[in-house]
Amino acid sequence: MKLNVIKDTEPLQLDYRPEVVVNRKKEYRLLNSFVEMVSAGESQNLLLHGSRGTGKTLLLRKTVSQLESVNLVWVSCRVHDTQYKVLKQISEAVTGKNTKTGLHTSEYQRTIQERTTQVQTLVVLDEIEFLLLNNGNDLLYYLSRTNPDKLSVALTYSSSQEFSELVEERTYSTLYPETLELEPYSTEEVYQILAERARLSLKPRSLQHEALSYISETIRNPAIGLYWLKITAEHVEDAIHAEDVKACYESGLQSYVYEQLEHFSEHHKLLYQAIEELSKEETTTSSGKVYKQYQQLCKAQSKKPLSDRRISDHLKQLEKLDLIQAKYHYGGRKGKSREIRLSNRSVPL
Ligand SMILES: Nc1ncnc2c1ncn2[C@@H]1O[C@H](COP(=O)(O)OP(=O)(O)OP(=O)(O)O)[C@@H](O)[C@H]1O
Ligand SMILES: [Mg+2]
């Protein structure tokens, strides 16, 4: 890694919180009024949805940091993806004590119920889509009915499926969230977001306008752009030109993908690798072929492959991460089958 053009790596990190928020004034105002209501003791629920990289986590983190006299509990559902894990997190946050594992779900529920009777509390469930792959419905139903005058819930959600289709009707109607959608960024907005991060992290005049234009015309998700920019910056001697950026797309994307898979298992990585290998031959592949390729990769590394069923669940997680896209076909000789392709691969290189 060369550090010739980088002066500070921090602003190139995904979780860096920039002071300047590009073009989200209206949404920011709405989120602020949600936070003000909760701070004023009026409990409310919120659903913030939009495709990957639309700024859900950034906007919510910024606005909830202004909460006053409210107990804030932030849970990443990518990491805590079952009702049990989330209840444990909330319970530990509201009591300030770690619990030994092994407590029953109902014990955590009772603790949360008791601790939120008096104190205004906001529970943020970031990336609820991962919880909804498991028993997220039960958790949401429980939260929506627990001390509704004191307990508010804010959800971020990213999926091609409508949120209301994924949760049970009774859950949706008791939760009844204020809904706010974040639209994908335009080329110009991606440019502005990345330009500001580049200004803070790269040496002056080291990034050519054409290079940044190329990135922002190619991708919609600024998170991928950040990784792409960082990898390119690490490879060049004195300046980033459009050709450098073009040459680094694959490695930039790879770096984004591996960061996304960080909290997942070795098998998720092998599975992604299997799809990548198959994609060199054809744009779309089938879940059957993917499973075979994955088994071969396991064999080559002397690892025991997981069952077809578990791999099917892993594929759903890759789909929620928007690393792959899947199309489902029903009926036919094999019942349900899945056509799979990698995301972010329609790049004109
Ligand atoms: N309006 C904006 N102004 C400045 N930076 C932004 C803006 N929106 C997003 N970003 C930056 O882009 C990156 C992606 O944003 P963020 O992680 O908040 O998106 P997200 O919608 O939560 O994505 P995901 O669905 O993958 O969790 C972050 O590094 C964030 O700081
Ligand atoms: Mg997010």
Coordinates of C-alpha atoms and ligand atoms in Angstrom, one line a residue:
M1 CA 0.0 0.0 0.0
K2 CA 1.3 3.5 -1.0
L3 CA 0.3 6.5 1.0
N4 CA 1.5 9.1 -1.5
V5 CA -1.8 10.9 -2.1
I6 CA -3.5 10.0 1.2
K7 CA -3.2 12.4 4.0
D8 CA -5.9 10.9 6.3
T9 CA -7.6 7.5 5.8
E10 CA -10.4 8.1 8.3
P11 CA -12.8 10.1 6.1
L12 CA -12.6 7.3 3.6
Q13 CA -14.1 4.9 6.1
L14 CA -17.7 3.9 5.7
D15 CA -18.7 4.8 9.2
Y16 CA -17.0 8.2 9.2
R17 CA -19.7 10.8 10.0
P18 CA -19.3 13.7 7.7
E19 CA -20.3 17.2 8.9
V20 CA -21.8 18.1 5.5
V21 CA -24.9 16.1 4.5
V22 CA -25.5 16.3 0.8
N23 CA -29.1 17.1 -0.4
R24 CA -31.2 15.5 2.3
K25 CA -32.8 18.7 3.7
K26 CA -36.4 17.6 3.6
E27 CA -35.6 14.1 5.0
Y28 CA -33.4 15.6 7.7
R29 CA -36.1 17.9 8.8
L30 CA -38.6 15.1 9.0
L31 CA -36.2 13.0 11.1
N32 CA -35.5 15.9 13.3
S33 CA -39.2 16.4 14.0
F34 CA -39.4 12.7 14.9
V35 CA -36.5 13.1 17.3
E36 CA -38.1 16.2 18.8
M37 CA -41.4 14.4 19.4
V38 CA -39.7 11.5 21.1
S39 CA -37.6 14.0 23.2
A40 CA -40.9 15.7 24.2
G41 CA -42.2 12.4 25.5
E42 CA -44.5 11.6 22.6
S43 CA -43.6 8.1 21.6
Q44 CA -43.7 7.3 17.9
N45 CA -42.4 4.6 15.5
L46 CA -40.4 5.2 12.4
L47 CA -39.5 3.3 9.3
L48 CA -36.7 4.7 7.2
H49 CA -36.3 2.8 4.0
G50 CA -34.3 3.0 0.8
S51 CA -31.8 1.0 -1.2
R52 CA -28.2 0.4 -0.1
G53 CA -26.1 3.5 0.5
T54 CA -28.9 6.0 0.5
G55 CA -27.8 7.4 3.8
K56 CA -30.2 5.7 6.2
T57 CA -27.6 4.9 8.9
L58 CA -25.9 8.2 8.6
L59 CA -29.0 10.3 8.8
L60 CA -30.5 8.4 11.7
R61 CA -27.2 8.4 13.6
K62 CA -26.9 12.1 13.2
T63 CA -30.4 12.9 14.2
V64 CA -30.7 10.5 17.2
S65 CA -27.5 12.0 18.6
Q66 CA -29.6 15.1 19.4
L67 CA -32.1 13.1 21.6
E68 CA -32.6 14.7 25.0
S69 CA -33.5 12.8 28.2
V70 CA -34.2 9.7 26.1
N71 CA -32.6 6.3 26.6
L72 CA -31.2 5.3 23.2
V73 CA -30.6 1.7 22.3
W74 CA -29.0 1.1 18.9
V75 CA -29.0 -2.5 17.6
S76 CA -27.4 -3.7 14.4
C77 CA -29.6 -6.5 13.1
R78 CA -26.9 -7.6 10.7
V79 CA -25.0 -8.8 13.8
H80 CA -28.0 -9.5 16.1
D81 CA -30.4 -11.2 13.7
T82 CA -32.8 -13.1 16.0
Q83 CA -35.4 -12.1 18.5
Y84 CA -33.4 -13.6 21.3
K85 CA -30.2 -11.7 20.4
V86 CA -32.0 -8.4 20.0
L87 CA -33.9 -8.8 23.3
K88 CA -30.6 -9.5 25.0
Q89 CA -29.0 -6.4 23.6
I90 CA -32.0 -4.2 24.6
S91 CA -32.2 -5.7 28.0
E92 CA -28.4 -5.2 28.6
A93 CA -28.6 -1.6 27.4
V94 CA -31.6 -0.6 29.6
T95 CA -30.2 -2.2 32.7
G96 CA -26.5 -1.3 32.0
K97 CA -25.5 -4.9 32.9
N98 CA -24.3 -7.8 30.8
T99 CA -26.3 -10.9 31.4
K100 CA -25.0 -14.4 31.3
T101 CA -26.3 -16.3 28.3
G102 CA -29.1 -18.8 29.0
L103 CA -31.8 -16.5 30.2
H104 CA -35.2 -17.2 28.8
T105 CA -36.8 -14.9 26.1
S106 CA -39.6 -14.0 28.6
E107 CA -37.1 -13.0 31.2
Y108 CA -35.5 -10.5 28.9
Q109 CA -39.0 -9.3 27.8
R110 CA -40.0 -8.8 31.5
T111 CA -36.8 -6.8 32.2
I112 CA -37.4 -4.5 29.2
Q113 CA -41.0 -4.1 30.2
E114 CA -40.1 -3.0 33.7
R115 CA -37.2 -0.8 32.7
T116 CA -39.1 1.2 30.1
T117 CA -42.2 1.9 32.2
Q118 CA -40.7 5.2 33.5
V119 CA -38.0 6.2 31.0
Q120 CA -38.7 7.4 27.5
T121 CA -36.7 5.0 25.3
L122 CA -35.9 4.8 21.6
V123 CA -34.9 1.4 20.2
V124 CA -33.2 1.7 16.8
L125 CA -33.1 -1.5 14.8
D126 CA -30.7 -0.9 12.0
E127 CA -31.1 -3.2 8.9
I128 CA -34.2 -4.9 10.2
E129 CA -34.2 -7.0 6.9
F130 CA -31.8 -9.4 8.5
L131 CA -34.0 -9.9 11.6
L132 CA -37.0 -10.4 9.3
L133 CA -35.2 -13.4 7.7
N134 CA -35.7 -15.0 11.2
N135 CA -38.2 -14.3 13.9
G136 CA -38.3 -10.5 13.6
N137 CA -42.0 -10.4 13.4
D138 CA -42.4 -11.7 17.0
L139 CA -39.9 -9.1 18.2
L140 CA -41.6 -6.2 16.4
Y141 CA -45.0 -7.3 17.7
Y142 CA -43.6 -7.5 21.3
L143 CA -42.0 -4.1 21.0
S144 CA -45.0 -2.4 19.5
R145 CA -47.2 -3.6 22.5
T146 CA -44.7 -2.8 25.3
N147 CA -45.2 0.5 27.1
P148 CA -46.4 2.2 23.9
D149 CA -46.4 5.6 25.6
K150 CA -42.8 5.3 26.5
L151 CA -41.1 3.0 24.0
S152 CA -40.5 4.2 20.4
V153 CA -39.0 2.1 17.7
A154 CA -37.0 3.3 14.6
L155 CA -36.2 0.9 11.9
T156 CA -34.0 1.1 8.8
Y157 CA -34.9 -1.2 6.0
S158 CA -33.4 -2.0 2.7
S159 CA -34.9 -4.7 0.4
S160 CA -36.7 -4.9 -2.9
Q161 CA -39.7 -6.3 -1.0
E162 CA -42.2 -4.0 0.6
F163 CA -41.8 -3.9 4.4
S164 CA -45.6 -4.2 5.0
E165 CA -45.5 -7.5 3.0
L166 CA -42.9 -9.0 5.2
V167 CA -44.5 -8.3 8.6
E168 CA -47.8 -9.7 9.8
E169 CA -50.8 -7.4 9.6
R170 CA -51.3 -7.3 13.4
T171 CA -47.7 -6.3 13.8
Y172 CA -47.9 -3.6 11.2
S173 CA -51.1 -2.2 12.6
T174 CA -49.8 -1.9 16.1
L175 CA -46.4 -0.6 15.1
Y176 CA -47.9 1.8 12.5
P177 CA -44.7 3.6 11.7
E178 CA -44.2 7.0 10.2
T179 CA -42.6 6.1 6.9
L180 CA -39.8 7.9 5.1
E181 CA -38.2 6.8 1.9
L182 CA -34.7 7.8 0.8
E183 CA -34.3 7.9 -3.0
P184 CA -31.1 6.7 -4.6
Y185 CA -28.5 9.4 -5.2
S186 CA -28.1 11.0 -8.6
T187 CA -24.7 11.1 -10.3
E188 CA -24.2 14.7 -9.1
E189 CA -25.0 13.8 -5.5
V190 CA -22.7 10.8 -5.5
Y191 CA -20.0 13.2 -6.9
Q192 CA -20.6 15.7 -4.1
I193 CA -20.5 13.1 -1.3
L194 CA -17.3 11.6 -2.6
A195 CA -15.7 15.0 -3.4
E196 CA -16.1 16.1 0.2
R197 CA -14.6 12.9 1.5
A198 CA -11.7 13.2 -1.0
R199 CA -11.1 16.8 0.1
L200 CA -10.7 15.6 3.7
S201 CA -8.6 12.6 3.0
L202 CA -6.4 13.2 0.0
K203 CA -3.6 15.7 -0.6
P204 CA -4.7 18.8 -2.5
R205 CA -5.0 18.5 -6.3
S206 CA -4.3 14.7 -6.3
L207 CA -7.8 13.7 -7.6
Q208 CA -8.7 14.6 -11.1
H209 CA -12.2 15.7 -11.9
E210 CA -12.6 13.1 -14.6
A211 CA -11.6 10.3 -12.2
L212 CA -14.3 11.3 -9.7
S213 CA -16.8 11.8 -12.5
Y214 CA -16.2 8.3 -13.8
I215 CA -16.9 6.8 -10.3
S216 CA -20.1 8.8 -9.8
E217 CA -21.4 7.9 -13.3
T218 CA -20.7 4.2 -12.7
I219 CA -22.2 3.5 -9.3
R220 CA -25.3 4.7 -7.3
N221 CA -24.1 3.6 -3.9
P222 CA -21.5 6.0 -2.4
A223 CA -20.3 3.3 -0.1
I224 CA -18.9 1.4 -3.1
G225 CA -17.4 4.6 -4.3
L226 CA -15.6 5.2 -1.1
Y227 CA -13.9 1.8 -1.3
W228 CA -13.1 2.3 -4.9
L229 CA -11.5 5.6 -4.3
K230 CA -9.5 4.3 -1.3
I231 CA -8.1 1.3 -3.2
T232 CA -7.2 3.6 -6.2
A233 CA -5.6 6.1 -3.9
E234 CA -3.5 3.3 -2.4
H235 CA -2.2 2.3 -5.8
V236 CA -1.1 5.6 -7.4
E237 CA 2.1 7.6 -7.2
D238 CA 1.1 11.2 -7.3
A239 CA -2.4 11.7 -8.7
I240 CA -5.6 9.8 -9.4
H241 CA -6.6 9.8 -13.1
A242 CA -9.6 8.3 -14.8
E243 CA -7.5 5.4 -16.1
D244 CA -6.3 4.6 -12.5
V245 CA -9.9 4.5 -11.4
K246 CA -11.0 2.2 -14.3
A247 CA -8.1 -0.2 -13.5
C248 CA -9.1 -0.4 -9.8
Y249 CA -12.9 -1.1 -10.1
E250 CA -12.6 -4.9 -9.5
S251 CA -10.3 -4.5 -6.4
G252 CA -12.4 -1.6 -5.1
L253 CA -15.6 -3.7 -5.3
Q254 CA -13.9 -6.7 -3.8
S255 CA -12.8 -4.6 -0.9
Y256 CA -16.4 -3.3 -0.4
V257 CA -17.8 -6.9 -0.6
Y258 CA -15.4 -8.3 2.0
E259 CA -16.2 -5.4 4.3
Q260 CA -19.9 -6.2 3.9
L261 CA -19.2 -9.9 4.7
E262 CA -17.1 -9.1 7.8
H263 CA -19.8 -10.1 10.3
F264 CA -20.7 -13.2 8.4
S265 CA -19.1 -16.6 8.4
E266 CA -16.3 -18.2 6.3
H267 CA -19.0 -20.1 4.4
H268 CA -20.7 -16.8 3.2
K269 CA -17.3 -15.8 1.8
L270 CA -16.8 -19.2 0.1
L271 CA -20.4 -19.0 -1.3
Y272 CA -19.8 -15.6 -2.7
Q273 CA -16.5 -16.8 -4.2
A274 CA -18.3 -19.7 -5.8
I275 CA -20.8 -17.4 -7.5
E276 CA -18.0 -15.1 -8.6
E277 CA -16.2 -18.1 -10.3
L278 CA -19.4 -19.2 -12.0
S279 CA -20.1 -15.6 -13.2
K280 CA -16.9 -15.7 -15.2
E281 CA -18.6 -18.3 -17.4
E282 CA -22.1 -16.9 -17.6
T283 CA -24.0 -13.8 -16.2
T284 CA -26.7 -15.8 -14.4
T285 CA -26.3 -19.2 -12.7
S286 CA -28.6 -21.5 -10.8
S287 CA -28.7 -22.3 -7.1
G288 CA -27.8 -26.0 -7.9
K289 CA -24.6 -25.0 -9.7
V290 CA -23.7 -22.6 -7.0
Y291 CA -24.0 -25.3 -4.3
K292 CA -21.8 -27.7 -6.3
Q293 CA -19.2 -25.0 -6.8
Y294 CA -19.3 -24.1 -3.2
Q295 CA -18.8 -27.8 -2.2
Q296 CA -15.7 -28.0 -4.5
L297 CA -14.3 -24.9 -2.8
C298 CA -14.9 -26.5 0.6
K299 CA -13.2 -29.7 -0.5
A300 CA -10.1 -27.7 -1.8
Q301 CA -9.8 -26.1 1.7
S302 CA -10.6 -29.3 3.6
K303 CA -13.7 -27.8 5.1
K304 CA -17.0 -29.6 5.7
P305 CA -19.7 -28.0 3.5
L306 CA -22.9 -26.9 5.1
S307 CA -26.2 -28.4 4.0
D308 CA -28.1 -27.3 1.0
R309 CA -30.7 -25.8 3.2
R310 CA -28.3 -23.7 5.3
I311 CA -26.6 -22.5 2.1
S312 CA -30.0 -21.5 0.9
D313 CA -30.4 -19.2 4.0
H314 CA -26.9 -17.9 3.4
L315 CA -27.9 -17.0 -0.2
K316 CA -30.8 -15.0 1.2
Q317 CA -28.4 -13.0 3.4
L318 CA -26.2 -12.3 0.4
E319 CA -29.3 -11.1 -1.4
K320 CA -30.3 -8.8 1.4
L321 CA -26.7 -7.4 1.4
D322 CA -27.4 -6.7 -2.3
L323 CA -24.2 -8.6 -3.2
I324 CA -26.3 -10.9 -5.4
Q325 CA -29.7 -10.7 -7.1
A326 CA -31.9 -13.7 -7.2
K327 CA -35.0 -14.5 -9.3
Y328 CA -37.3 -17.2 -8.1
H329 CA -39.0 -19.7 -10.4
Y330 CA -41.8 -21.8 -9.0
G331 CA -43.2 -25.0 -10.3
G332 CA -41.4 -27.3 -12.8
R333 CA -39.7 -30.6 -12.1
K334 CA -37.6 -29.3 -9.2
G335 CA -40.2 -27.2 -7.5
K336 CA -38.7 -23.8 -6.5
S337 CA -35.5 -22.8 -8.2
R338 CA -33.4 -19.7 -8.1
E339 CA -31.5 -17.8 -10.8
I340 CA -28.6 -15.9 -9.4
R341 CA -26.4 -13.1 -10.6
L342 CA -23.8 -10.9 -9.0
S343 CA -24.8 -7.3 -8.3
N344 CA -22.8 -4.3 -9.5
R345 CA -21.3 -6.1 -12.5
S346 CA -22.9 -4.2 -15.3
V347 CA -19.9 -1.8 -15.4
P348 CA -18.6 -0.6 -18.7
L349 CA -14.9 -1.4 -18.3
Ligands
LIG1 N1 -26.3 12.7 2.0 C1 -25.1 12.3 2.3 N2 -24.1 13.2 2.5 C2 -22.9 12.8 2.8 N3 -22.5 11.5 2.9 C3 -23.4 10.6 2.7 C4 -24.8 10.9 2.4 N4 -25.5 9.8 2.3 C5 -24.6 8.8 2.5 N5 -23.4 9.2 2.8 C6 -22.2 8.4 3.0 O1 -22.3 7.3 2.2 C7 -22.0 6.1 2.9 C8 -23.2 5.2 2.9 O2 -24.2 5.7 3.7 P1 -25.0 4.9 4.8 O3 -24.2 3.8 5.3 O4 -25.6 5.8 5.8 O5 -26.2 4.3 3.9 P2 -27.3 3.2 4.2 O6 -28.5 3.6 3.5 O7 -27.3 3.0 5.7 O8 -26.7 1.9 3.5 P3 -27.0 0.4 3.9 O9 -28.3 0.1 3.3 O10 -25.9 -0.4 3.1 O11 -26.8 0.2 5.3 C9 -21.6 6.5 4.2 O12 -20.2 6.5 4.3 C10 -22.2 7.9 4.4 O13 -21.4 8.7 5.3
MG2 MG -27.0 1.3 6.9

